[in-house]
CSV table of C-alpha atoms and ligand atoms in Angstrom, one decimal:
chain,number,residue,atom,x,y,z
A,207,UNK,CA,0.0,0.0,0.0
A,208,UNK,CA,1.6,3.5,-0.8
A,209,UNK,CA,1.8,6.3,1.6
A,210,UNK,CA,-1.1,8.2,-1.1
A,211,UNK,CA,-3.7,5.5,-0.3
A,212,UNK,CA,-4.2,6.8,3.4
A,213,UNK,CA,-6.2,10.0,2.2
A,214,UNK,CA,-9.5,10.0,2.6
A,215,UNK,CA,-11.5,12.6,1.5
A,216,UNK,CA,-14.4,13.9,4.1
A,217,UNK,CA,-17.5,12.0,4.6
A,218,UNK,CA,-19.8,10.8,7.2
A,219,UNK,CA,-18.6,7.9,6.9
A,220,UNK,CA,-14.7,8.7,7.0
A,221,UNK,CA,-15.4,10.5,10.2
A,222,UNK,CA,-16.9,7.1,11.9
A,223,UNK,CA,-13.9,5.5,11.1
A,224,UNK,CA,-11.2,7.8,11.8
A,225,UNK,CA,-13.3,7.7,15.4
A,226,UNK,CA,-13.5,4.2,15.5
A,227,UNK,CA,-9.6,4.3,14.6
A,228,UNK,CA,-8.8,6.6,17.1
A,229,UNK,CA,-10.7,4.5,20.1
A,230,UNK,CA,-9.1,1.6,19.2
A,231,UNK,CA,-6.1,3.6,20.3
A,232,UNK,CA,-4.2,3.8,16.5
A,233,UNK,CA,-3.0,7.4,15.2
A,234,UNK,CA,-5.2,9.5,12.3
A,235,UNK,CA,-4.2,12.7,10.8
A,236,UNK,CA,-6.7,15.6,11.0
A,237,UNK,CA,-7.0,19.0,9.3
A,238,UNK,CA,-7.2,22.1,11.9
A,239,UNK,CA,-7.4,25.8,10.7
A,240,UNK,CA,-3.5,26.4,11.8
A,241,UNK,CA,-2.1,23.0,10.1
A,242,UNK,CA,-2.9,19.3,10.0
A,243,UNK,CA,-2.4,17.4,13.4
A,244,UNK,CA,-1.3,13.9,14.1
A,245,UNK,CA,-4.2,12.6,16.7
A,246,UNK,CA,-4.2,10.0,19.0
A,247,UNK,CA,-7.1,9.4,22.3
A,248,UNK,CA,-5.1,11.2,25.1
A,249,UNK,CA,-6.6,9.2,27.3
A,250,UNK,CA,-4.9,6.2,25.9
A,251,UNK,CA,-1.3,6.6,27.4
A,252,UNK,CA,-0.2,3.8,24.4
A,253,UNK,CA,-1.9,5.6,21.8
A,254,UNK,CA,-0.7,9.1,23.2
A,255,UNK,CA,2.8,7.0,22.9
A,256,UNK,CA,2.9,6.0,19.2
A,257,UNK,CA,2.6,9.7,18.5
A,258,UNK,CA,5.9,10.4,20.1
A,259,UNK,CA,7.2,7.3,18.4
A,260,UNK,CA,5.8,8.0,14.6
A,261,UNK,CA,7.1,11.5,14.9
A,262,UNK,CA,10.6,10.7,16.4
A,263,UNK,CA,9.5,13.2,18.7
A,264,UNK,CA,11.5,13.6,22.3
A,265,UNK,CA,9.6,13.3,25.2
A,266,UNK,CA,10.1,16.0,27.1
A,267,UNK,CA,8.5,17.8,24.2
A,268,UNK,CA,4.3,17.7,25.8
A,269,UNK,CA,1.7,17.3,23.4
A,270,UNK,CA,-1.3,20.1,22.9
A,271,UNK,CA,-4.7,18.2,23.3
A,272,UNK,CA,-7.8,19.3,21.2
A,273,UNK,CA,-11.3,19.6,22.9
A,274,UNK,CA,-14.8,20.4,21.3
A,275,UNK,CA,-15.7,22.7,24.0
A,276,UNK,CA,-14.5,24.8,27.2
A,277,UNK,CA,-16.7,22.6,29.4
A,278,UNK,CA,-14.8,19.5,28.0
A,279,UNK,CA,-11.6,21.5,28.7
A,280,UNK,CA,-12.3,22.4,32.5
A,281,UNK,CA,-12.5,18.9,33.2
A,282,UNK,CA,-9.0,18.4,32.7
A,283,UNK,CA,-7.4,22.2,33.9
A,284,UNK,CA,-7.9,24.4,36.0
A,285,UNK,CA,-9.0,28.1,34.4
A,286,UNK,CA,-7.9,31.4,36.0
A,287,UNK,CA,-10.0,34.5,35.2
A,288,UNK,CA,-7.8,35.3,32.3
A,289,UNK,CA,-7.7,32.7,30.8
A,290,UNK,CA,-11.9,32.2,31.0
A,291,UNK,CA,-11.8,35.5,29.2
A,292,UNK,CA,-9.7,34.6,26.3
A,293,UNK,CA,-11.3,31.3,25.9
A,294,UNK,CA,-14.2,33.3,25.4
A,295,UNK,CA,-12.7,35.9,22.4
A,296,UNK,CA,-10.6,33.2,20.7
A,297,UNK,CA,-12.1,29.8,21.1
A,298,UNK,CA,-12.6,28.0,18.6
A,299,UNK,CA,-9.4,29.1,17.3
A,300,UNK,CA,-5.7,29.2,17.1
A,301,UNK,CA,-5.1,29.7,20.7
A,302,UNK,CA,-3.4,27.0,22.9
A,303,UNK,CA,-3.5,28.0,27.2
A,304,UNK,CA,-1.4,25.8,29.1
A,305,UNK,CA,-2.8,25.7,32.4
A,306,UNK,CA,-2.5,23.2,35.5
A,307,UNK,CA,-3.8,19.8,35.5
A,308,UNK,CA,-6.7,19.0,37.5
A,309,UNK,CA,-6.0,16.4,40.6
A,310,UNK,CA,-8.4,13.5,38.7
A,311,UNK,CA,-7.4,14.7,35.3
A,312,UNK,CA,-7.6,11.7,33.0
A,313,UNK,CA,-5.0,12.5,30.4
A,314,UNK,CA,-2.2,10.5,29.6
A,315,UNK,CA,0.7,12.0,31.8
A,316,UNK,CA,3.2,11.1,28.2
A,317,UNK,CA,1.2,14.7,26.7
A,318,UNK,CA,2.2,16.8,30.1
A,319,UNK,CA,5.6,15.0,29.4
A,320,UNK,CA,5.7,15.0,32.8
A,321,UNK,CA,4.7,18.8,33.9
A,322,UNK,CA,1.9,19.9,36.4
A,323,UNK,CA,0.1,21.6,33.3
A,324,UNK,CA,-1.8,20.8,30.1
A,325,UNK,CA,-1.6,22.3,27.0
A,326,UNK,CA,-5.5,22.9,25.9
A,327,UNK,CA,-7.0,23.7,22.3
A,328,UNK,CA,-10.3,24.2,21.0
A,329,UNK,CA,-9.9,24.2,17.0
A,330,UNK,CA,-12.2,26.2,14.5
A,331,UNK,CA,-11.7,23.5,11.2
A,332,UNK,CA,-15.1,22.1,10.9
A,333,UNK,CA,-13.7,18.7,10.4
A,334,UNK,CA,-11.7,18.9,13.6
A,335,UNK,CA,-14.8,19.6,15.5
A,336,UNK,CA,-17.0,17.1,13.5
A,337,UNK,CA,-14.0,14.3,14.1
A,338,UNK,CA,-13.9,15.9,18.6
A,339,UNK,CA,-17.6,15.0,18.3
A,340,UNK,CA,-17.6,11.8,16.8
A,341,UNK,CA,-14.5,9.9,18.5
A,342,UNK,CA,-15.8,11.7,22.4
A,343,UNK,CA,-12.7,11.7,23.6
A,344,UNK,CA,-9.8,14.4,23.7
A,345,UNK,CA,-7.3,14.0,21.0
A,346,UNK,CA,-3.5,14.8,21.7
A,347,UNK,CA,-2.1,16.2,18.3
A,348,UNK,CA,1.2,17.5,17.2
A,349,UNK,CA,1.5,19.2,14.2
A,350,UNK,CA,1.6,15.6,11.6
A,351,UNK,CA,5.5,16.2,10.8
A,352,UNK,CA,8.3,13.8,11.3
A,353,UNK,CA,10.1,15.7,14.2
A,354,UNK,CA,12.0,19.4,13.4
A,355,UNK,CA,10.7,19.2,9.6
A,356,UNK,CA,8.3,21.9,8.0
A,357,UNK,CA,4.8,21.1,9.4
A,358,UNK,CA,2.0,20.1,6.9
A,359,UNK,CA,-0.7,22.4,5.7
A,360,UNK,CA,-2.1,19.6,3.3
A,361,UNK,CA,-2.9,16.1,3.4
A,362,UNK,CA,-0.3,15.1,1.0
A,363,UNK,CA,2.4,16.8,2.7
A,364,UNK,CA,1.4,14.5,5.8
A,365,UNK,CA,1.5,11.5,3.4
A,366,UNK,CA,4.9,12.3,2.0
A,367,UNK,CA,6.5,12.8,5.5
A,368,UNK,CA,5.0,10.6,8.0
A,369,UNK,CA,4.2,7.6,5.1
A,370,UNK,CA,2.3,4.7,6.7
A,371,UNK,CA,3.2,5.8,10.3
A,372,UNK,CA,-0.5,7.5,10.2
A,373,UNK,CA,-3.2,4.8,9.5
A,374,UNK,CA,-5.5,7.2,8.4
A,375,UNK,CA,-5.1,11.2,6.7
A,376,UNK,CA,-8.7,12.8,6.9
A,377,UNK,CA,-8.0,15.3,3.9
A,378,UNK,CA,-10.1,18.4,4.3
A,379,UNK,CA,-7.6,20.8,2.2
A,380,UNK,CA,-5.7,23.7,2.6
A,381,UNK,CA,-4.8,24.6,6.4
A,382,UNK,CA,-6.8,28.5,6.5
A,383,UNK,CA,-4.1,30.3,8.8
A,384,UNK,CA,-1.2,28.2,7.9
A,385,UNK,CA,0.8,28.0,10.9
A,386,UNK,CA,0.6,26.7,14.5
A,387,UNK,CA,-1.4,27.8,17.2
A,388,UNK,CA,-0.3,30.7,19.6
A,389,UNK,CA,0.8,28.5,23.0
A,390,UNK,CA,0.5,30.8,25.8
A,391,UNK,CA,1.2,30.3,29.7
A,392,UNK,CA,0.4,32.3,32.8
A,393,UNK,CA,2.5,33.5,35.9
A,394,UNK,CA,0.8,35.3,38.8
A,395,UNK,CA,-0.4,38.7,36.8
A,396,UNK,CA,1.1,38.4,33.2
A,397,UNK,CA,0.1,36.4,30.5
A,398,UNK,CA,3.5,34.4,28.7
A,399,UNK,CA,3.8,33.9,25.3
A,400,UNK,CA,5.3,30.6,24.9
A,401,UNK,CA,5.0,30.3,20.9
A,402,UNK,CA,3.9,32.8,18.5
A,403,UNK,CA,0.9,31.5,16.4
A,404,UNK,CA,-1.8,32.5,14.6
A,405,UNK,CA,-3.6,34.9,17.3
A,406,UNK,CA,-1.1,37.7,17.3
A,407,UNK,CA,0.5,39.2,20.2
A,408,UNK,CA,-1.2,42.4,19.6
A,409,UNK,CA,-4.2,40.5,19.3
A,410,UNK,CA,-4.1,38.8,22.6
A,411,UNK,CA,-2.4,42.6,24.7
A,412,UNK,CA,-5.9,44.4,23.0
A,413,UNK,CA,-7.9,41.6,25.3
A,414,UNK,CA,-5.4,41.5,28.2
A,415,UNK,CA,-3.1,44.1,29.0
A,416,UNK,CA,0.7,43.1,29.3
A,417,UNK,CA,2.2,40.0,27.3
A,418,UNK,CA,5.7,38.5,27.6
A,419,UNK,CA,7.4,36.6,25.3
A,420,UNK,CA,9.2,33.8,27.0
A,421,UNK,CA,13.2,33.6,26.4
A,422,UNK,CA,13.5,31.5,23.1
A,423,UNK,CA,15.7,28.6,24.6
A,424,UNK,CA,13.7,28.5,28.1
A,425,UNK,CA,13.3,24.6,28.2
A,426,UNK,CA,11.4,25.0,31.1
A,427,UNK,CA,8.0,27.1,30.5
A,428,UNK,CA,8.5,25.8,26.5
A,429,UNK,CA,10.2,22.5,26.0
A,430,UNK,CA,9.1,22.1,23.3
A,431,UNK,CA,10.9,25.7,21.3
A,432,UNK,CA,14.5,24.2,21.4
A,433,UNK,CA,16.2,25.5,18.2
A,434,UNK,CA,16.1,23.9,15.1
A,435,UNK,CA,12.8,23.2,13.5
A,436,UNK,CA,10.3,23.4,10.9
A,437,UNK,CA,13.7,22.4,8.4
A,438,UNK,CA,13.6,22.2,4.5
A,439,UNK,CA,16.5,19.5,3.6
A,440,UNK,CA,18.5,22.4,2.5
A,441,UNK,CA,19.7,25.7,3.8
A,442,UNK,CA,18.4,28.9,4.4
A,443,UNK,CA,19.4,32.3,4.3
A,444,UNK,CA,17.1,34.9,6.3
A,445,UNK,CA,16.8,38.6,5.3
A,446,UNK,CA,18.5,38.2,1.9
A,447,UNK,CA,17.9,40.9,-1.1
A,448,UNK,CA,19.5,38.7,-3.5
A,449,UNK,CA,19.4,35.9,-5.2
A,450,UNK,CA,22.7,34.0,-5.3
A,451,UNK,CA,23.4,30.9,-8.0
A,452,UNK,CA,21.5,27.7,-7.4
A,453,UNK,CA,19.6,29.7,-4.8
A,454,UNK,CA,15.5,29.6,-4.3
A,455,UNK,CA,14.4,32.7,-3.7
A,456,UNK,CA,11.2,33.3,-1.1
A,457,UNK,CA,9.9,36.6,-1.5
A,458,UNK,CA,7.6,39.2,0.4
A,459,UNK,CA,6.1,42.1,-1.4
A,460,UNK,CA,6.3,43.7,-4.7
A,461,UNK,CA,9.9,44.8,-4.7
A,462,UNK,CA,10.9,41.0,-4.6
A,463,UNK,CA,9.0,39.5,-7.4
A,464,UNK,CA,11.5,39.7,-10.0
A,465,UNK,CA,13.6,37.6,-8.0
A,466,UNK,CA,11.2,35.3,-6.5
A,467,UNK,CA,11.0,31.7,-7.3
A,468,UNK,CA,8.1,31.7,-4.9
A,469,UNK,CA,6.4,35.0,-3.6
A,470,UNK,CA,4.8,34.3,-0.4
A,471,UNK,CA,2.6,37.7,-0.8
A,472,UNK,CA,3.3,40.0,-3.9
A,473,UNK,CA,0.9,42.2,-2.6
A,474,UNK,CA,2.7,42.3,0.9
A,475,UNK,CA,0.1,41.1,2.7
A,476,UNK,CA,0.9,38.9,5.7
A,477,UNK,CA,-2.0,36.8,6.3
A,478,UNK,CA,-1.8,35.5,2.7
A,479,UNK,CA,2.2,35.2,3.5
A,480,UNK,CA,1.4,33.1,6.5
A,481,UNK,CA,-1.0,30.5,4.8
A,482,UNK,CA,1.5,30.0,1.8
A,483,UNK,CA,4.6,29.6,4.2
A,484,UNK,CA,5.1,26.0,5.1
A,485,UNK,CA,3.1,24.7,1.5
A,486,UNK,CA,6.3,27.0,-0.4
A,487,UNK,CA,8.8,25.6,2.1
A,488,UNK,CA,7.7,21.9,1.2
A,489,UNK,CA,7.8,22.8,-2.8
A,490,UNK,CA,11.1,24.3,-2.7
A,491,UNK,CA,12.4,21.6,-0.6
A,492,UNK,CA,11.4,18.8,-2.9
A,493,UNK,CA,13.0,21.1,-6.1
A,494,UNK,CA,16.6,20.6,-4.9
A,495,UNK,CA,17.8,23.5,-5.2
A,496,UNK,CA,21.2,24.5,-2.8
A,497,UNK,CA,19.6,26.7,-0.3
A,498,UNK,CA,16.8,29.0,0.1
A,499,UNK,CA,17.3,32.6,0.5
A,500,UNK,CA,14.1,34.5,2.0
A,501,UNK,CA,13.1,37.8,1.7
A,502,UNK,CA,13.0,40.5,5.0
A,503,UNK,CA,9.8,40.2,6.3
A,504,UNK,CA,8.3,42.7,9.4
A,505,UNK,CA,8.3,41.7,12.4
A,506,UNK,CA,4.5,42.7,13.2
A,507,UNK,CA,1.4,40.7,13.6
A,508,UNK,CA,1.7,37.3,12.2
A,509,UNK,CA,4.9,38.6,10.8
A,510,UNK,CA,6.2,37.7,14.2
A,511,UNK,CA,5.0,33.6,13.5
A,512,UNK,CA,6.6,33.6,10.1
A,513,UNK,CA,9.6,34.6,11.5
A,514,UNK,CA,9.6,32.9,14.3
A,515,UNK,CA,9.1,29.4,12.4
A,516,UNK,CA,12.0,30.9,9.9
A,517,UNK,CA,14.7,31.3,12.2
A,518,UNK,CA,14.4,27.9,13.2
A,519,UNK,CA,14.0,26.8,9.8
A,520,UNK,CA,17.6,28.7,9.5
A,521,UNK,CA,19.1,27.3,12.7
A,522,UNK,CA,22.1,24.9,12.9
A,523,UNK,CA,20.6,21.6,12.7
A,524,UNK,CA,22.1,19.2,15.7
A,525,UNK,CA,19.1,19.4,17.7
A,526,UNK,CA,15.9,18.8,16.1
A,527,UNK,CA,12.3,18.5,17.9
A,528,UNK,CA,8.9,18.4,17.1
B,771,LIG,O1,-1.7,24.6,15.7
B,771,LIG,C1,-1.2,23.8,16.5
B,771,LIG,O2,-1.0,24.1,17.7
B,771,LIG,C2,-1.0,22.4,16.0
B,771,LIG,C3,-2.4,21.8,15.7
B,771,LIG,C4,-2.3,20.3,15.2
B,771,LIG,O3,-3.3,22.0,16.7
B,771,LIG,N1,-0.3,21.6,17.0
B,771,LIG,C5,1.0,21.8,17.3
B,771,LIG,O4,1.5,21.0,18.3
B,771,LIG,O5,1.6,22.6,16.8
B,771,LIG,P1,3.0,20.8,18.5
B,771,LIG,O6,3.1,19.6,19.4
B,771,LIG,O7,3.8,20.7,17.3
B,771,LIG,O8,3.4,22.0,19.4
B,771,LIG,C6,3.0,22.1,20.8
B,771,LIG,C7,3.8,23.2,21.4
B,771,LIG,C8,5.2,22.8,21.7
B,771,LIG,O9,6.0,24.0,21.5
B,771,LIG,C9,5.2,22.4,23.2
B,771,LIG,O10,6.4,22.5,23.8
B,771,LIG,C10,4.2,23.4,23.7
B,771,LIG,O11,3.2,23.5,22.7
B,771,LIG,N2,3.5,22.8,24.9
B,771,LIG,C11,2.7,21.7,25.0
B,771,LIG,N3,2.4,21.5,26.3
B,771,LIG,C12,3.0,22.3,27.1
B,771,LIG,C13,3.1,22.5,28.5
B,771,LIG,N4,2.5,21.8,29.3
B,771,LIG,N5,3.9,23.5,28.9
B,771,LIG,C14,4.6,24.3,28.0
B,771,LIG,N6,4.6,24.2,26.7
B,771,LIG,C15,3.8,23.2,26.2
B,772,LIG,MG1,5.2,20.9,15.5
């Protein structure tokens, strides 16, 4: 059986059986409105297992687990009154809290990776919720990636990386935001950003006052933002205005698309940039080409995620994660 013959396109009766999948405690991939997810019942500490093992993922990296509903969510963590309120203007949506664990809280201890708190998500993808529904249980997902390569924003780019470590790739098209949720934590008065995403930090100080972003290396509130990640084969070269020989070039904006093998935006519009980052990475990736250079791009809004996910793209490569 090739890798390809795991898609499945959406249907009722898909969804039964990526739930019936799932509660038999065997991995599915899922679309989410950031980027596909590899799921597994994170109730299930085996199942919540294999996901570490499919992805080559280390595990002190925790796993972010996906919820229909904030009532399904306070039965596993505990909500302060912050993070009520921002469960109320972003959820469904690319927000993740991590929050403490309940005392009876029934997930698999393997997605804390062995911390007191629990990474929470409600997604927005229709098919994410309809899949929550069916299955009834929490699902544990990482983005569906072999560990520290580009994530996947369609269902082939799952096929192509994970292969037939997934038994199952519920196709449901194009991820909408195109990168990973916005992880955030709490101290005593300040909300922490942990990993920009696709709420932006200007997003989240307009609903609560002061945000911090947490140091970039800071195993301990983060493990999971060690350095080099989201990696095409090749190199790449950030905040280049040239093209050099046997280079691809990724641009931003219409002063780069002469040069551009790809232009992420020609218009220079970052939400558009942001949903045709990782897809771009992946193409140039499989056209060989010596390295990737990639265009400036500003440091506001999701411009913060795209470069964020670039720098690690660009990182020395000794230690990967997922
Ligand atoms: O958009 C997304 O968030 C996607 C989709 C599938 O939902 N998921 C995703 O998961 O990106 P993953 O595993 O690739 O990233 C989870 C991030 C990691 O940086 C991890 O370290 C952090 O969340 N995280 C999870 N649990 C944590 C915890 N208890 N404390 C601190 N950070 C945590
Ligand atoms: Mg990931």
């Amino acid at each position: 059986m090739s890798a390809l013959d795991n898609i499945c396109s959406p249907s009722k009766e898909a969804l039964k059986n990526a739930a019936r999948i799932l509660q038999a405690g065997e991995l599915v991939a899922f679309p989410t409105e950031t980027v596909y997810g590899l799921g597994a019942d994170a109730s299930n500490d085996n199942a919540t297992a294999k996901i570490f093992e499919a992805k080559g993922r280390p595990s002190f990296n925790p796993l972010i687990v996906h919820v229909p509903d904030i009532e399904t969510a306070r039965k596993y963590v505990r909500f302060n009154a912050r993070a009520e309120n921002l469960a109320a203007l972003f959820w469904p949506g690319a927000l993740t809290m991590v929050l403490p664990r309940n005392e009876e809280c029934p997930i698999s201890r393997l997605a804390s990776a062995g911390l007191p708190t629990l990474a929470v998500r409600v997604p927005a993808n229709p098919l994410a919720r309809d899949l929550l529904l069916e299955v009834g249980r929490p699902i544990a997902a990482p983005s569906a990636n072999p560990s520290g390569q580009i994530s996947p924003t369609q269902a082939i780019h799952v096929a192509n990386g994970l292969k037939d470590k997934v038994k199952l790739i519920l196709d449901g098209g194009t991820c909408k935001i195109g990168v990973e949720s916005t992880v955030i934590g709490f101290s005593e008065d300040e909300v922490i950003l942990l990993r920009p995403g696709g709420v932006t930090k200007e997003q989240l100080q307009a609903a609560c006052g002061k945000v911090t972003m947490s140091a970039p290396d800071s195993k301990i509130t983060s493990p999971g933002m060690l350095l080099s990640h989201y990696a095409p084969s090749c190199p790449v070269r950030l905040n280049a205005d040239d093209k050099k020989e046997g280079e691809a070039y990724l641009g931003f904006g219409p002063e780069t698309d002469l040069i551009s093998t790809i232009n992420l935006s020609a218009s220079g519009d970052l939400t558009e940039a942001t949903a045709n980052l990782f897809s771009s990475l992946h193409l140039l990736d499989e056209e060989g080409f010596a390295s990737i250079a990639v265009a400036p791009i500003p440091e506001i809004g999701l411009g913060v995620a795209i470069n964020d996910r670039l720098r690690r793209a660009a990182a020395p490569r000794e230690k990967q994660e997922g």
